[in-house]
CSV table of C-alpha atoms and ligand atoms in Angstrom, one decimal:
chain,number,residue,atom,x,y,z
A,8,MET,CA,123.0,114.8,96.5
A,9,ASN,CA,123.6,113.9,92.9
A,10,ILE,CA,121.0,114.4,90.4
A,11,VAL,CA,120.8,113.7,86.6
A,12,LEU,CA,118.6,116.2,85.2
A,13,GLY,CA,116.9,114.7,81.8
A,14,ILE,CA,115.7,117.4,79.3
A,15,THR,CA,113.8,116.7,76.4
A,16,GLY,CA,112.5,118.6,73.4
A,17,GLY,CA,109.7,120.7,74.6
A,18,ILE,CA,108.9,124.4,75.0
A,19,ALA,CA,108.9,124.0,78.7
A,20,ALA,CA,112.7,123.3,78.4
A,21,TYR,CA,113.2,126.9,79.0
A,22,LYS,CA,112.0,126.3,82.6
A,23,SER,CA,114.8,123.4,83.0
A,24,ALA,CA,117.3,126.3,83.6
A,25,SER,CA,115.3,127.5,86.5
A,26,LEU,CA,115.1,124.0,88.0
A,27,LEU,CA,118.6,123.4,87.6
A,28,ARG,CA,119.3,126.4,89.4
A,29,LEU,CA,117.1,125.6,92.3
A,30,PHE,CA,119.1,122.3,92.6
A,31,VAL,CA,122.3,123.9,92.4
A,32,LYS,CA,121.6,126.7,94.8
A,33,ALA,CA,120.4,124.0,97.5
A,34,GLY,CA,123.8,122.4,97.2
A,35,HIS,CA,123.2,119.5,94.8
A,36,GLN,CA,125.4,118.4,92.0
A,37,VAL,CA,123.6,118.2,88.8
A,38,GLN,CA,124.8,116.5,85.7
A,39,VAL,CA,122.4,117.5,82.7
A,40,VAL,CA,121.7,114.9,79.9
A,41,MET,CA,119.6,116.3,76.9
A,42,THR,CA,118.0,114.5,74.1
A,43,PRO,CA,119.2,115.7,70.6
A,44,SER,CA,115.8,117.6,70.2
A,45,ALA,CA,116.2,119.4,73.5
A,46,ARG,CA,119.1,121.4,72.1
A,47,GLU,CA,116.7,123.1,69.5
A,48,PHE,CA,114.7,124.6,72.7
A,49,ILE,CA,117.5,125.5,75.1
A,50,THR,CA,121.4,125.5,74.5
A,51,PRO,CA,123.7,123.3,76.3
A,52,VAL,CA,125.9,126.4,76.9
A,53,THR,CA,123.7,127.8,79.4
A,54,LEU,CA,123.0,124.4,81.1
A,55,SER,CA,126.9,123.6,81.6
A,56,ALA,CA,127.4,127.1,82.6
A,57,LEU,CA,124.5,126.8,85.3
A,58,SER,CA,125.5,123.1,86.4
A,59,GLY,CA,129.4,123.6,86.2
A,60,ARG,CA,129.6,120.5,84.0
A,61,PRO,CA,129.6,119.6,80.5
A,62,VAL,CA,126.2,118.8,79.2
A,63,VAL,CA,125.9,115.1,77.9
A,64,SER,CA,123.7,114.5,74.8
A,65,GLU,CA,125.6,112.1,72.5
A,66,PHE,CA,127.1,108.6,73.2
A,67,PHE,CA,130.5,109.9,72.6
A,68,THR,CA,132.1,113.5,72.1
A,69,ALA,CA,132.6,113.5,68.2
A,70,ASN,CA,136.0,115.1,68.2
A,71,THR,CA,137.8,113.2,71.0
A,72,GLY,CA,135.8,110.0,70.7
A,73,GLU,CA,135.5,110.2,74.5
A,74,TRP,CA,132.8,107.6,75.4
A,75,HIS,CA,130.0,108.9,77.9
A,76,SER,CA,128.9,105.9,80.1
A,77,HIS,CA,125.2,105.7,80.9
A,78,VAL,CA,126.0,103.0,83.5
A,79,ASP,CA,128.4,105.2,85.3
A,80,LEU,CA,125.8,108.0,85.4
A,81,GLY,CA,123.2,105.6,86.7
A,82,LEU,CA,125.6,104.5,89.6
A,83,TRP,CA,126.6,108.1,90.5
A,84,ALA,CA,123.1,109.4,90.7
A,85,ASP,CA,120.9,109.6,93.7
A,86,ALA,CA,117.8,110.8,91.5
A,87,MET,CA,116.9,111.2,88.0
A,88,VAL,CA,114.5,114.0,87.2
A,89,ILE,CA,113.2,114.1,83.7
A,90,ALA,CA,111.7,117.7,83.1
A,91,PRO,CA,110.3,118.4,80.6
A,92,ALA,CA,109.3,115.0,79.5
A,93,THR,CA,107.5,114.7,76.1
A,94,ALA,CA,105.1,112.2,75.0
A,95,CYS,CA,108.0,110.7,72.8
A,96,THR,CA,110.3,110.4,75.7
A,97,ILE,CA,107.7,109.0,78.0
A,98,ALA,CA,106.9,106.4,75.3
A,99,LYS,CA,110.5,105.3,74.9
A,100,MET,CA,111.2,105.1,78.5
A,101,ALA,CA,107.8,102.9,78.8
A,102,ASN,CA,108.9,100.6,76.0
A,103,GLY,CA,112.9,100.5,76.4
A,104,VAL,CA,113.5,102.4,73.1
A,105,ALA,CA,116.9,103.2,74.1
A,106,ASP,CA,118.3,105.3,71.1
A,107,ASN,CA,119.5,108.3,73.0
A,108,MET,CA,121.7,109.0,75.9
A,109,LEU,CA,118.9,110.1,78.0
A,110,VAL,CA,116.8,106.8,77.6
A,111,THR,CA,119.8,104.7,78.2
A,112,THR,CA,120.6,106.6,81.2
A,113,TYR,CA,117.2,105.9,82.5
A,114,LEU,CA,117.3,102.2,81.7
A,115,SER,CA,120.5,102.0,83.8
A,116,ALA,CA,119.1,104.1,86.7
A,117,ARG,CA,119.1,102.3,89.8
A,118,GLU,CA,117.8,105.5,91.8
A,119,PRO,CA,114.5,107.1,91.9
A,120,VAL,CA,113.2,108.5,88.8
A,121,PHE,CA,111.0,111.6,88.7
A,122,VAL,CA,109.0,112.3,85.4
A,123,ALA,CA,107.4,116.0,84.8
A,124,PRO,CA,105.4,115.5,81.7
A,125,ALA,CA,104.9,118.5,79.4
A,126,MET,CA,102.7,118.5,76.4
A,127,ASP,CA,99.6,119.5,74.8
A,128,LEU,CA,96.3,118.7,76.4
A,129,ASP,CA,95.2,116.2,73.6
A,130,MET,CA,98.5,114.4,73.7
A,131,MET,CA,98.2,114.3,77.5
A,132,ALA,CA,94.7,112.8,77.4
A,133,HIS,CA,95.6,110.5,74.7
A,134,PRO,CA,95.2,106.8,75.7
A,135,THR,CA,98.7,106.1,74.5
A,136,THR,CA,100.2,108.6,76.8
A,137,ARG,CA,98.0,107.7,79.8
A,138,ARG,CA,99.1,103.9,79.5
A,139,ASN,CA,102.7,104.8,79.0
A,140,LEU,CA,102.5,106.9,82.2
A,141,ASP,CA,100.8,104.2,84.1
A,142,LEU,CA,103.5,101.9,83.0
A,143,LEU,CA,106.1,104.3,84.2
A,144,ARG,CA,104.2,104.4,87.4
A,145,SER,CA,104.1,100.6,87.6
A,146,TYR,CA,107.9,100.5,87.3
A,147,GLY,CA,108.0,102.6,90.4
A,148,ASN,CA,108.8,106.1,88.7
A,149,ILE,CA,107.2,109.1,90.5
A,150,ILE,CA,105.2,111.0,87.9
A,151,ILE,CA,104.9,114.9,88.8
A,152,GLU,CA,101.5,115.6,87.3
A,153,PRO,CA,101.3,118.3,84.8
A,154,ALA,CA,98.9,121.4,85.9
A,155,GLU,CA,96.0,122.7,84.1
A,156,GLY,CA,96.7,126.1,82.3
A,157,GLU,CA,97.6,128.0,79.3
A,158,LEU,CA,99.8,125.8,76.9
A,159,ALA,CA,102.2,126.8,74.3
A,160,SER,CA,99.4,126.1,71.6
A,161,HIS,CA,97.6,128.8,73.4
A,162,LEU,CA,94.8,126.1,74.2
A,163,VAL,CA,93.9,125.7,77.9
A,164,GLY,CA,94.2,122.4,79.5
A,165,LYS,CA,96.1,119.8,81.3
A,166,GLY,CA,99.7,119.3,80.0
A,167,ARG,CA,101.6,122.3,81.4
A,168,MET,CA,104.8,121.3,83.3
A,169,GLU,CA,104.5,121.6,86.9
A,170,GLU,CA,106.4,124.9,87.7
A,171,PRO,CA,110.2,124.5,88.6
A,172,GLU,CA,109.5,125.1,92.4
A,173,GLY,CA,106.9,122.6,92.4
A,174,ILE,CA,109.3,119.9,90.8
A,175,PHE,CA,112.1,120.9,93.2
A,176,LYS,CA,109.6,120.5,96.2
A,177,ALA,CA,108.3,117.0,95.1
A,178,VAL,CA,111.8,115.8,94.7
A,179,THR,CA,113.2,117.2,98.1
A,180,ASP,CA,110.0,116.1,99.9
A,181,TYR,CA,110.4,112.5,98.5
A,182,PHE,CA,113.8,112.4,100.0
A,183,ALA,CA,113.2,114.1,103.4
A,184,ALA,CA,110.3,111.4,103.8
A,185,ARG,CA,112.6,108.7,103.0
A,186,GLU,CA,115.4,110.0,105.3
A,187,HIS,CA,113.2,110.8,108.4
A,188,GLN,CA,110.7,108.0,108.1
A,189,PRO,CA,108.6,109.0,110.8
A,190,LEU,CA,106.2,106.0,110.4
A,191,LYS,CA,109.1,103.5,110.6
A,192,GLY,CA,107.6,100.7,112.7
A,193,LYS,CA,104.0,101.6,112.2
A,194,ARG,CA,101.6,99.3,110.5
A,195,VAL,CA,99.2,101.3,108.4
A,196,MET,CA,96.0,99.6,106.9
A,197,ILE,CA,94.2,101.4,103.8
A,198,THR,CA,91.2,100.4,101.9
A,199,ALA,CA,90.8,101.7,98.5
A,200,GLY,CA,88.7,101.5,95.4
A,201,PRO,CA,85.2,100.6,94.8
A,202,THR,CA,83.4,97.2,95.9
A,203,ARG,CA,81.5,95.3,93.5
A,204,GLU,CA,78.1,93.6,94.6
A,205,LYS,CA,77.1,90.8,92.6
A,206,ILE,CA,73.9,90.4,90.7
A,207,ASP,CA,74.7,87.5,88.9
A,208,PRO,CA,77.7,85.7,87.5
A,209,VAL,CA,78.2,88.7,84.8
A,210,ARG,CA,76.8,91.7,86.4
A,211,PHE,CA,77.4,93.8,89.4
A,212,ILE,CA,76.6,96.9,91.4
A,213,SER,CA,79.5,99.3,91.8
A,214,ASN,CA,80.7,103.0,91.7
A,215,TYR,CA,83.0,105.3,89.8
A,216,SER,CA,85.9,105.0,92.4
A,217,THR,CA,89.2,104.6,90.6
A,218,GLY,CA,91.3,103.6,93.9
A,219,LYS,CA,93.8,106.3,92.9
A,220,MET,CA,93.5,108.4,96.1
A,221,GLY,CA,93.9,105.0,98.2
A,222,TYR,CA,96.9,103.9,96.3
A,223,ALA,CA,98.5,107.2,96.6
A,224,LEU,CA,98.0,107.1,100.4
A,225,ALA,CA,99.6,103.7,100.5
A,226,ASP,CA,102.7,104.8,98.8
A,227,ALA,CA,103.0,107.9,100.6
A,228,ALA,CA,102.8,106.0,103.8
A,229,ALA,CA,105.3,103.5,102.6
A,230,ARG,CA,107.8,106.3,101.8
A,231,LEU,CA,107.3,107.5,105.2
A,232,GLY,CA,108.5,104.0,106.6
A,233,ALA,CA,105.2,102.4,107.3
A,234,ASP,CA,104.3,98.7,106.9
A,235,VAL,CA,101.3,99.1,104.5
A,236,THR,CA,98.5,96.6,103.9
A,237,LEU,CA,96.3,98.1,101.1
A,238,ILE,CA,93.1,96.3,101.0
A,239,SER,CA,91.6,97.0,97.6
A,240,GLY,CA,88.7,96.6,95.6
A,241,PRO,CA,89.0,96.0,91.7
A,242,VAL,CA,90.9,98.8,90.3
A,243,GLU,CA,93.2,99.7,87.4
A,244,VAL,CA,95.9,101.3,89.3
A,245,ARG,CA,99.0,99.7,90.9
A,246,THR,CA,101.1,100.5,93.7
A,247,ALA,CA,104.7,102.0,93.1
A,248,GLU,CA,106.3,101.1,96.4
A,249,LYS,CA,107.8,97.9,97.8
A,250,GLY,CA,106.6,98.5,101.3
A,251,VAL,CA,102.9,97.8,100.2
A,252,THR,CA,101.1,94.4,100.6
A,253,VAL,CA,98.0,94.5,98.5
A,254,VAL,CA,95.0,92.2,99.6
A,255,GLU,CA,92.4,92.0,96.7
A,256,VAL,CA,88.8,91.7,97.4
A,257,GLU,CA,85.6,92.2,95.7
A,258,SER,CA,82.5,92.8,97.7
A,259,GLY,CA,82.0,95.1,100.8
A,260,ARG,CA,81.5,92.1,102.9
A,261,GLU,CA,84.8,90.6,101.9
A,262,MET,CA,86.5,93.8,102.4
A,263,LEU,CA,85.2,94.1,106.1
A,264,GLY,CA,86.5,90.4,106.6
A,265,GLU,CA,90.0,91.3,105.5
A,266,CYS,CA,89.9,94.6,107.4
A,267,GLU,CA,89.0,92.6,110.6
A,268,LYS,CA,91.9,90.5,110.2
A,269,VAL,CA,94.2,93.3,109.7
A,270,PHE,CA,93.0,95.9,112.0
A,271,PRO,CA,93.8,94.3,115.4
A,272,ARG,CA,97.5,94.8,114.8
A,273,ALA,CA,97.5,98.2,112.7
A,274,ASP,CA,98.6,101.6,114.5
A,275,VAL,CA,96.6,103.6,111.6
A,276,ALA,CA,93.7,102.5,109.3
A,277,ILE,CA,92.7,104.7,106.7
A,278,MET,CA,89.1,104.1,105.2
A,279,CYS,CA,89.3,105.5,101.8
A,280,ALA,CA,87.3,102.9,99.8
A,281,ALA,CA,84.0,103.7,98.4
A,282,VAL,CA,82.1,100.8,99.8
A,283,ALA,CA,78.7,100.1,97.9
A,284,ASP,CA,75.9,101.0,100.3
A,285,TYR,CA,73.9,97.9,99.4
A,286,TYR,CA,74.5,94.2,98.2
A,287,VAL,CA,72.0,92.0,96.4
A,288,GLU,CA,70.5,89.6,98.9
A,289,ASN,CA,70.3,86.6,96.7
A,290,PRO,CA,72.6,86.9,93.7
A,291,SER,CA,71.5,84.6,90.9
A,292,ALA,CA,73.7,81.6,90.3
A,293,VAL,CA,73.0,81.9,86.4
A,294,LYS,CA,72.9,84.7,84.2
A,295,ILE,CA,69.5,86.5,84.5
A,296,LYS,CA,67.7,86.5,81.2
A,297,ARG,CA,65.5,89.1,79.7
A,298,GLU,CA,62.2,87.3,79.8
A,299,GLY,CA,59.0,88.9,79.3
A,300,ASN,CA,57.9,92.5,80.1
A,301,GLU,CA,58.5,92.2,83.8
A,302,PRO,CA,62.1,93.6,85.1
A,303,PRO,CA,63.8,91.6,87.6
A,304,ARG,CA,63.5,92.9,91.2
A,305,LEU,CA,66.6,93.1,93.2
A,306,ALA,CA,66.3,92.7,97.0
A,307,LEU,CA,68.9,94.8,98.5
A,308,GLN,CA,70.6,94.6,101.9
A,309,PRO,CA,72.5,97.3,103.7
A,310,ASN,CA,76.6,96.7,103.5
A,311,PRO,CA,78.5,96.7,106.7
A,312,ASP,CA,79.8,100.0,107.5
A,313,ILE,CA,83.5,99.1,107.7
A,314,ALA,CA,84.5,102.4,109.2
A,315,ALA,CA,81.9,102.3,112.0
A,316,THR,CA,82.5,98.6,112.6
A,317,LEU,CA,86.2,99.3,113.2
A,318,GLY,CA,85.5,102.5,115.3
A,319,ARG,CA,83.5,100.3,117.7
A,320,VAL,CA,86.4,98.1,118.2
A,321,LYS,CA,89.4,100.6,118.2
A,322,ARG,CA,91.7,100.5,121.0
A,323,ARG,CA,93.4,103.4,122.7
A,324,GLY,CA,96.3,104.4,120.6
A,325,GLN,CA,94.9,103.3,117.4
A,326,VAL,CA,94.2,105.9,114.9
A,327,LEU,CA,91.0,105.6,112.7
A,328,VAL,CA,90.8,108.2,109.7
A,329,GLY,CA,87.7,108.2,107.3
A,330,PHE,CA,86.9,110.1,104.2
A,331,ALA,CA,83.7,112.2,103.5
A,332,LEU,CA,82.7,112.9,99.8
A,333,GLU,CA,79.9,115.3,100.1
A,334,THR,CA,77.8,117.3,97.8
A,335,ASP,CA,76.0,119.8,100.0
A,336,ASN,CA,76.1,120.7,103.7
A,337,GLU,CA,80.0,119.4,103.6
A,338,HIS,CA,81.1,120.5,107.2
A,339,ALA,CA,78.1,119.5,109.2
A,340,ASN,CA,78.0,116.0,107.5
A,341,ALA,CA,81.8,115.4,107.7
A,342,ALA,CA,81.6,116.4,111.6
A,343,ASP,CA,78.7,114.2,112.0
A,344,LYS,CA,80.4,111.2,110.3
A,345,MET,CA,83.4,111.6,112.3
A,346,GLU,CA,81.3,111.3,115.5
A,347,ARG,CA,79.2,108.5,114.4
A,348,LYS,CA,82.0,106.3,113.2
A,349,ASN,CA,84.3,107.1,116.1
A,350,LEU,CA,87.0,108.5,113.5
A,351,ASP,CA,90.0,110.4,114.7
A,352,MET,CA,90.2,112.5,111.7
A,353,ILE,CA,88.2,113.0,108.7
A,354,VAL,CA,89.3,114.1,105.3
A,355,MET,CA,86.6,115.9,103.3
A,356,ASN,CA,86.1,116.6,99.8
A,357,SER,CA,83.3,118.4,98.3
A,358,LEU,CA,82.0,117.4,94.7
A,359,ARG,CA,81.1,121.0,94.3
A,360,ASP,CA,84.9,121.5,93.9
A,361,ALA,CA,86.0,121.1,90.2
A,362,GLY,CA,88.9,118.7,89.9
A,363,ALA,CA,88.2,117.1,93.4
A,364,GLY,CA,86.7,113.5,94.1
A,365,PHE,CA,86.1,110.4,91.8
A,366,GLY,CA,88.1,109.7,88.7
A,367,THR,CA,90.2,112.7,88.5
A,368,ASP,CA,94.0,112.7,89.0
A,369,THR,CA,93.7,115.8,91.4
A,370,ASN,CA,91.9,116.5,94.5
A,371,LYS,CA,91.3,119.3,97.1
A,372,VAL,CA,90.5,118.4,100.6
A,373,GLU,CA,89.8,119.6,103.9
A,374,ILE,CA,91.3,117.6,107.0
A,375,THR,CA,89.5,118.0,110.3
A,376,TYR,CA,90.5,116.6,113.7
A,377,ARG,CA,88.3,114.8,116.2
A,378,ASN,CA,87.3,117.8,118.9
A,379,GLY,CA,89.5,120.1,117.0
A,380,ALA,CA,92.6,118.3,118.5
A,381,PHE,CA,94.8,120.2,115.9
A,382,ALA,CA,93.9,122.9,113.6
A,383,THR,CA,92.0,122.2,110.6
A,384,VAL,CA,94.3,121.6,107.3
A,385,ASP,CA,93.2,123.0,104.1
A,386,VAL,CA,94.7,121.3,100.9
A,387,PRO,CA,94.4,123.2,97.8
A,388,LEU,CA,93.6,121.5,94.4
A,389,LYS,CA,96.9,119.5,93.6
A,390,SER,CA,97.8,115.9,92.2
A,391,LYS,CA,96.5,113.1,94.2
A,392,THR,CA,100.0,112.0,95.1
A,393,GLU,CA,100.7,115.5,96.7
A,394,VAL,CA,97.4,115.3,98.6
A,395,ALA,CA,98.1,112.0,99.9
A,396,ALA,CA,101.6,113.1,101.1
A,397,ASP,CA,99.8,116.0,102.9
A,398,ILE,CA,97.2,113.6,104.6
A,399,MET,CA,100.0,111.4,105.7
A,400,ARG,CA,101.8,114.3,107.2
A,401,ALA,CA,98.5,115.5,109.0
A,402,ILE,CA,98.2,111.8,110.5
A,403,ILE,CA,101.7,111.8,111.9
A,404,PRO,CA,100.8,114.0,115.1
A,405,LEU,CA,98.1,111.5,116.0
A,406,THR,CA,100.3,108.6,116.0
A,407,GLU,CA,102.8,110.4,118.3
A,408,GLN,CA,100.3,111.1,121.2
B,501,C5P,O1,78.8,107.3,105.4
B,501,C5P,P1,79.9,107.4,104.1
B,501,C5P,O2,79.7,106.2,103.2
B,501,C5P,O3,79.7,108.8,103.7
B,501,C5P,O4,81.2,107.5,105.0
B,501,C5P,C1,82.5,107.7,104.1
B,501,C5P,C2,83.4,107.1,105.0
B,501,C5P,O5,83.2,105.8,105.6
B,501,C5P,C3,84.8,106.7,104.1
B,501,C5P,O6,85.9,106.6,104.9
B,501,C5P,C4,84.4,105.2,103.8
B,501,C5P,O7,85.5,104.5,103.2
B,501,C5P,C5,83.9,104.7,105.1
B,501,C5P,N1,82.9,103.4,104.9
B,501,C5P,C6,83.1,102.3,105.0
B,501,C5P,N2,82.2,101.3,104.8
B,501,C5P,C7,80.9,101.6,104.4
B,501,C5P,C8,80.7,102.9,103.9
B,501,C5P,C9,81.6,103.8,104.1
B,501,C5P,O8,84.3,101.9,105.5
B,501,C5P,N3,80.0,100.7,104.0
């Protein structure tokens, strides 16, 4: 495979040499493209020696006037990996500020682009950086989330570049999935996000679900070749893959309605949505006013349990997967849910685990099969993208039965 390795000016640039070595050892051709400031952190000599190719950094070689074509590089490459990616380069990529060879190469890239951010925790948490990363995701770039740990500033937090082995694995797993496409020809339906249950025209009952896990599952399934329908409550996240059809819904009852249309033709259904347990029986047609001292009383009705409803009509050969977000007595509750809803597999996360569950970019789950059909899979704390890939891989054997 031909890989453009983009290196930007961050302390983690010293790790790029190890990443380059991993790619070369695995038999890939690597062309390094550095930003001018990256050269302050790691010398081009090391990188050209390891890659066996001159490093590209300027638009042309000063003494010969030789022009370096970012367009040619874009055509040559099968993958572009930017590691480390600083907040500055991420911002330039998100906004098309093509003032160096790396960003121009990025803008010309037709191949999948992987971005491994590395920065201080506050820069990483800043809304600007979050927005820029969301933009890159929406362009279909794959963000290899940074880990928590000690940073160059000696502060501890999220911003530490994923280790070279982790980046290497993310890139190679991506291409392995694309090549083998074990879910080719399979229809996968996924529910994601929260639901909103109307109180009046301006208010609703909902929950903290962001939809990140469901969207990551949809992207992972599409990468494995599946034809994916994502039935989604209102969320900010977007899908990065072309093979995903998104159906937007608001309430739990609407979600059930869409699921009932799609499920009969689905091979796999993954119930990842956090459906509100209740809806308001008679939402007001006009905004409820604050009148008198008596607070309004909302009459609630239970929402349909979508997973259980589909579990009742499931045909032989259809695979139904559920989630269990538990705070206590996790294993017993998850096992009970799997029986009650007639699921074939359940993915359990415990809210007792830091970094798991709602709102976070990471997750830690345990995957159990009905009647112990396969051994339980423990997925340690990692990015939701990686957890999604593991969950999809765990579903494959069920589709082959
Ligand atoms: O019973 P509990 O809400 O904990 O079950 C969680 C599982 O059931 C998840 O897979 C969730 O998507 C699904 N579910 C559903 N419809 C509901 C409630 C939960 O599909 N109304």
